[in-house]
């Protein structure tokens, strides 16, 4: 019998999400079929993407990870026509909804990938190419035994540091105090970033962050909301 060598086995990647497909509405299904070819980025690119060629210009790039139904990304894209926007999400109904809105609002500055950010970013995004990254209300994984599934961890922040331009801005928000404190600790300890709000402080709510469904849910639960803004070191 053949004994697999555990040292040689690839480490199983801990996912920060559970793929709950939910039900796609017929309109979302239609949007995925007809609009994803137009606004979608490859799910498994063989080389890093040439974003200037994809958007047809050299505008600054904003990346949103886990955009949900796309409320923040749409607001950003609509109010910043001189900025390009990439959205990553694994939830297909959310992607379908966003595609419908991109088309309805005739936005030319948004592209999306239905992909896990942890494996997609290293394949798809060139170093020092993203100006702004936003991660709003990432899944809190609030039970102690699930904390390891949180997206904001040192290894993931290393990857964000790689893709961001010097002085690029990382915006985070959560309504789970324990996760907010974890984010602050991880970011403060990271040598690639400095706290735009001052050492050890949470940030005021950024004007660009609209109220999303998840924030509303947090409000109903009586949760405070914590914002963080960090800048990529210039050296
Ligand atoms: C709690 S929801 C928040 C959605 C949205 N940001 C908002 O504020 O309404 C978190 C989202 O992150 C997505 N997500 C979690 N891990 C992800 C990953 N590794 N890559 C892409 N999306 C992810 C989930 O599918 C989910 O839709």
Coordinates of C-alpha atoms and ligand atoms in Angstrom, one line a residue:
X1 CA 0.0 0.0 0.0
X2 CA 1.2 3.5 -0.8
X3 CA 1.6 5.8 2.2
X4 CA 1.2 9.5 1.2
X5 CA 4.0 11.6 2.5
X6 CA 2.2 14.3 4.7
X7 CA 5.1 16.7 4.2
X8 CA 4.7 16.5 0.4
X9 CA 0.9 17.0 0.5
X10 CA -0.2 20.5 -0.4
X11 CA -1.5 22.4 2.7
X12 CA -5.3 22.8 2.5
X13 CA -6.2 26.4 2.2
X14 CA -8.6 27.6 5.0
X15 CA -11.4 29.4 3.3
X16 CA -12.8 32.7 4.6
X17 CA -16.3 31.9 3.2
X18 CA -18.8 29.1 2.9
X19 CA -20.2 28.8 -0.6
X20 CA -23.9 29.3 0.1
X21 CA -25.2 29.7 -3.4
X22 CA -28.7 30.8 -2.4
X23 CA -31.1 31.0 -5.3
X24 CA -30.2 32.9 -8.4
X25 CA -33.2 34.9 -9.7
X26 CA -33.9 34.5 -13.5
X27 CA -32.5 38.1 -14.0
X28 CA -29.3 37.3 -12.1
X29 CA -28.9 34.1 -14.1
X30 CA -29.4 36.1 -17.3
X31 CA -26.9 38.7 -16.1
X32 CA -24.3 36.1 -15.4
X33 CA -24.8 34.5 -18.8
X34 CA -24.8 37.6 -20.9
X35 CA -22.9 40.3 -18.9
X36 CA -20.1 38.3 -17.2
X37 CA -18.3 37.8 -20.6
X38 CA -18.3 41.6 -20.9
X39 CA -17.5 42.7 -17.4
X40 CA -15.8 39.6 -16.0
X41 CA -12.2 38.9 -15.4
X42 CA -10.7 35.4 -15.8
X43 CA -11.3 33.3 -12.7
X44 CA -7.9 31.5 -13.2
X45 CA -5.6 33.8 -15.1
X46 CA -2.4 32.3 -16.3
X47 CA -0.5 35.6 -16.0
X48 CA -1.1 38.8 -14.1
X49 CA -3.7 41.0 -15.8
X50 CA -2.9 44.1 -17.8
X51 CA -5.4 46.5 -16.1
X52 CA -4.5 49.4 -18.3
X53 CA -5.4 47.3 -21.4
X54 CA -8.5 45.9 -19.8
X55 CA -9.9 49.4 -18.9
X56 CA -8.4 51.2 -21.8
X57 CA -6.8 53.9 -19.6
X58 CA -4.3 54.4 -16.8
X59 CA -6.7 55.5 -14.1
X60 CA -6.1 54.6 -10.5
X61 CA -7.4 51.2 -9.4
X62 CA -9.7 50.4 -6.5
X63 CA -10.2 46.8 -5.4
X64 CA -13.1 45.7 -3.3
X65 CA -12.9 42.2 -1.7
X66 CA -16.2 40.6 -0.7
X67 CA -18.5 43.2 -2.2
X68 CA -21.7 41.3 -1.3
X69 CA -24.4 42.7 -3.6
X70 CA -22.1 45.5 -4.8
X71 CA -23.6 48.6 -3.0
X72 CA -20.2 50.1 -2.1
X73 CA -18.5 49.3 -5.4
X74 CA -21.4 50.8 -7.4
X75 CA -21.4 53.9 -5.3
X76 CA -17.6 54.3 -5.7
X77 CA -17.7 53.6 -9.5
X78 CA -20.6 56.0 -10.1
X79 CA -19.0 58.9 -8.2
X80 CA -15.5 58.3 -9.4
X81 CA -15.5 58.0 -13.2
X82 CA -11.7 58.7 -13.3
X83 CA -11.1 55.6 -11.2
X84 CA -11.2 51.9 -12.2
X85 CA -12.8 49.3 -10.0
X86 CA -12.3 45.6 -9.5
X87 CA -14.7 43.6 -7.4
X88 CA -14.0 40.1 -6.0
X89 CA -16.8 38.0 -4.6
X90 CA -17.5 34.3 -4.4
X91 CA -21.3 34.6 -4.1
X92 CA -22.9 34.3 -7.5
X93 CA -26.2 35.9 -6.8
X94 CA -24.3 39.0 -5.5
X95 CA -22.3 39.0 -8.7
X96 CA -25.4 38.7 -10.8
X97 CA -27.0 41.6 -9.0
X98 CA -23.9 43.8 -9.4
X99 CA -23.7 42.9 -13.2
X100 CA -27.4 44.0 -13.7
X101 CA -26.6 47.3 -12.0
X102 CA -23.3 47.9 -13.9
X103 CA -25.4 47.5 -17.1
X104 CA -28.3 49.6 -15.9
X105 CA -26.1 52.5 -14.8
X106 CA -23.8 52.1 -17.9
X107 CA -20.6 52.0 -15.8
X108 CA -17.5 51.5 -17.9
X109 CA -15.1 51.5 -15.0
X110 CA -16.0 48.2 -13.2
X111 CA -14.8 44.6 -13.7
X112 CA -15.4 41.6 -11.5
X113 CA -14.1 38.2 -10.9
X114 CA -16.1 35.4 -9.1
X115 CA -13.1 34.1 -7.2
X116 CA -11.6 33.6 -3.8
X117 CA -9.3 36.6 -3.2
X118 CA -6.8 34.5 -1.3
X119 CA -5.9 32.4 -4.4
X120 CA -6.9 34.9 -7.2
X121 CA -4.8 37.9 -6.1
X122 CA -1.4 36.2 -6.3
X123 CA -2.3 34.9 -9.9
X124 CA -4.0 38.0 -11.3
X125 CA -2.7 41.2 -9.8
X126 CA 0.7 42.7 -10.5
X127 CA 2.8 44.0 -7.7
X128 CA 2.4 47.7 -6.7
X129 CA -0.6 48.2 -9.0
X130 CA -3.6 48.9 -6.7
X131 CA -4.2 52.3 -5.2
X132 CA -7.1 51.5 -2.9
X133 CA -8.3 48.3 -1.3
X134 CA -11.6 48.1 0.6
X135 CA -12.9 45.2 2.7
X136 CA -16.2 46.1 4.3
X137 CA -17.9 43.9 6.8
X138 CA -15.9 40.7 6.0
X139 CA -17.5 37.5 7.5
X140 CA -16.7 37.9 11.3
X141 CA -16.2 34.2 12.1
X142 CA -16.8 35.2 15.7
X143 CA -16.6 31.8 17.3
X144 CA -13.2 31.2 18.7
X145 CA -12.7 28.0 16.8
X146 CA -13.6 29.8 13.6
X147 CA -11.3 32.8 14.1
X148 CA -8.7 31.2 11.8
X149 CA -11.1 31.7 8.9
X150 CA -11.1 35.5 9.1
X151 CA -9.8 37.1 5.9
X152 CA -7.7 39.7 7.7
X153 CA -4.7 37.8 8.8
X154 CA -1.0 38.5 8.4
X155 CA -0.5 36.3 5.4
X156 CA -3.4 37.9 3.5
X157 CA -2.2 41.4 4.5
X158 CA 1.3 40.4 3.1
X159 CA -0.5 39.9 -0.2
X160 CA -2.3 43.2 0.0
X161 CA 1.0 44.9 0.7
X162 CA 2.5 43.3 -2.4
X163 CA -0.3 44.5 -4.7
X164 CA -0.7 48.0 -3.4
X165 CA 1.2 51.1 -4.6
X166 CA 3.3 53.1 -2.2
X167 CA 1.0 55.4 -0.2
X168 CA -2.0 53.3 -1.3
X169 CA -5.0 53.2 1.1
X170 CA -6.5 50.1 2.7
X171 CA -10.0 50.6 4.2
X172 CA -11.5 48.1 6.5
X173 CA -14.8 48.1 8.4
X174 CA -16.6 45.7 10.7
X175 CA -19.4 45.7 13.3
X176 CA -17.8 43.0 15.4
X177 CA -15.6 44.6 18.1
X178 CA -13.5 41.5 18.6
X179 CA -12.7 41.4 14.8
X180 CA -12.1 45.1 14.8
X181 CA -9.5 44.7 17.6
X182 CA -8.0 41.7 15.7
X183 CA -7.7 43.8 12.5
X184 CA -6.1 46.7 14.4
X185 CA -3.6 44.3 16.0
X186 CA -2.7 42.6 12.7
X187 CA -2.4 45.9 10.8
X188 CA -0.4 47.6 13.5
X189 CA 2.1 44.8 13.7
X190 CA 2.5 44.7 9.9
X191 CA 5.7 46.5 8.7
X192 CA 4.2 47.4 5.4
X193 CA 1.5 49.8 6.6
X194 CA 1.0 52.8 8.9
X195 CA -2.3 53.8 10.6
X196 CA -3.8 56.9 8.8
X197 CA -5.9 57.6 11.9
X198 CA -2.9 57.7 14.3
X199 CA -1.2 54.8 16.2
X200 CA -3.7 52.4 17.8
X201 CA -6.8 54.3 16.7
X202 CA -9.9 53.5 14.7
X203 CA -10.7 55.8 11.9
X204 CA -13.7 58.1 11.4
X205 CA -16.2 56.6 8.9
X206 CA -15.0 57.4 5.4
X207 CA -17.4 59.5 3.3
X208 CA -17.1 57.0 0.4
X209 CA -18.6 54.1 2.5
X210 CA -22.3 53.8 2.0
X211 CA -24.6 52.0 4.4
X212 CA -24.8 48.4 3.2
X213 CA -27.2 45.5 4.1
X214 CA -24.6 44.0 6.5
X215 CA -24.0 47.3 8.3
X216 CA -27.8 47.7 8.7
X217 CA -27.9 44.2 10.2
X218 CA -25.2 45.1 12.6
X219 CA -27.2 48.2 13.6
X220 CA -30.2 46.1 14.3
X221 CA -28.1 43.9 16.5
X222 CA -27.0 47.0 18.4
X223 CA -23.4 46.7 17.2
X224 CA -21.0 49.7 16.9
X225 CA -19.2 50.0 13.6
X226 CA -15.4 50.2 13.5
X227 CA -13.5 51.7 10.5
X228 CA -9.8 51.3 9.9
X229 CA -7.6 53.1 7.3
X230 CA -4.0 52.2 6.7
X231 CA -1.5 53.6 4.3
X232 CA 1.1 51.5 2.4
X233 CA 4.6 52.6 3.4
X234 CA 6.4 54.5 0.7
X235 CA 9.8 52.9 1.3
Ligands
LIG1 C1 -20.6 39.7 5.4 S1 -20.5 39.9 3.6 C2 -20.3 41.7 3.4 C3 -20.7 42.1 2.0 C4 -20.4 43.6 1.7 N1 -19.1 44.0 1.9 C5 -21.3 44.5 2.6 O1 -20.8 45.3 3.4 O2 -22.5 44.4 2.4 C6 -18.9 39.3 3.3 C7 -18.7 38.9 1.8 O3 -17.4 38.5 1.6 C8 -17.4 37.4 0.7 N2 -16.1 36.7 0.8 C9 -15.6 36.1 1.9 N3 -14.4 35.6 1.7 C10 -14.1 35.9 0.4 C11 -12.9 35.7 -0.4 N4 -11.9 35.0 0.1 N5 -12.9 36.2 -1.6 C12 -14.0 36.8 -2.1 N6 -15.1 37.1 -1.4 C13 -15.1 36.7 -0.2 C14 -18.6 36.6 1.1 O4 -19.0 35.8 0.0 C15 -19.6 37.7 1.5 O5 -20.4 38.0 0.4

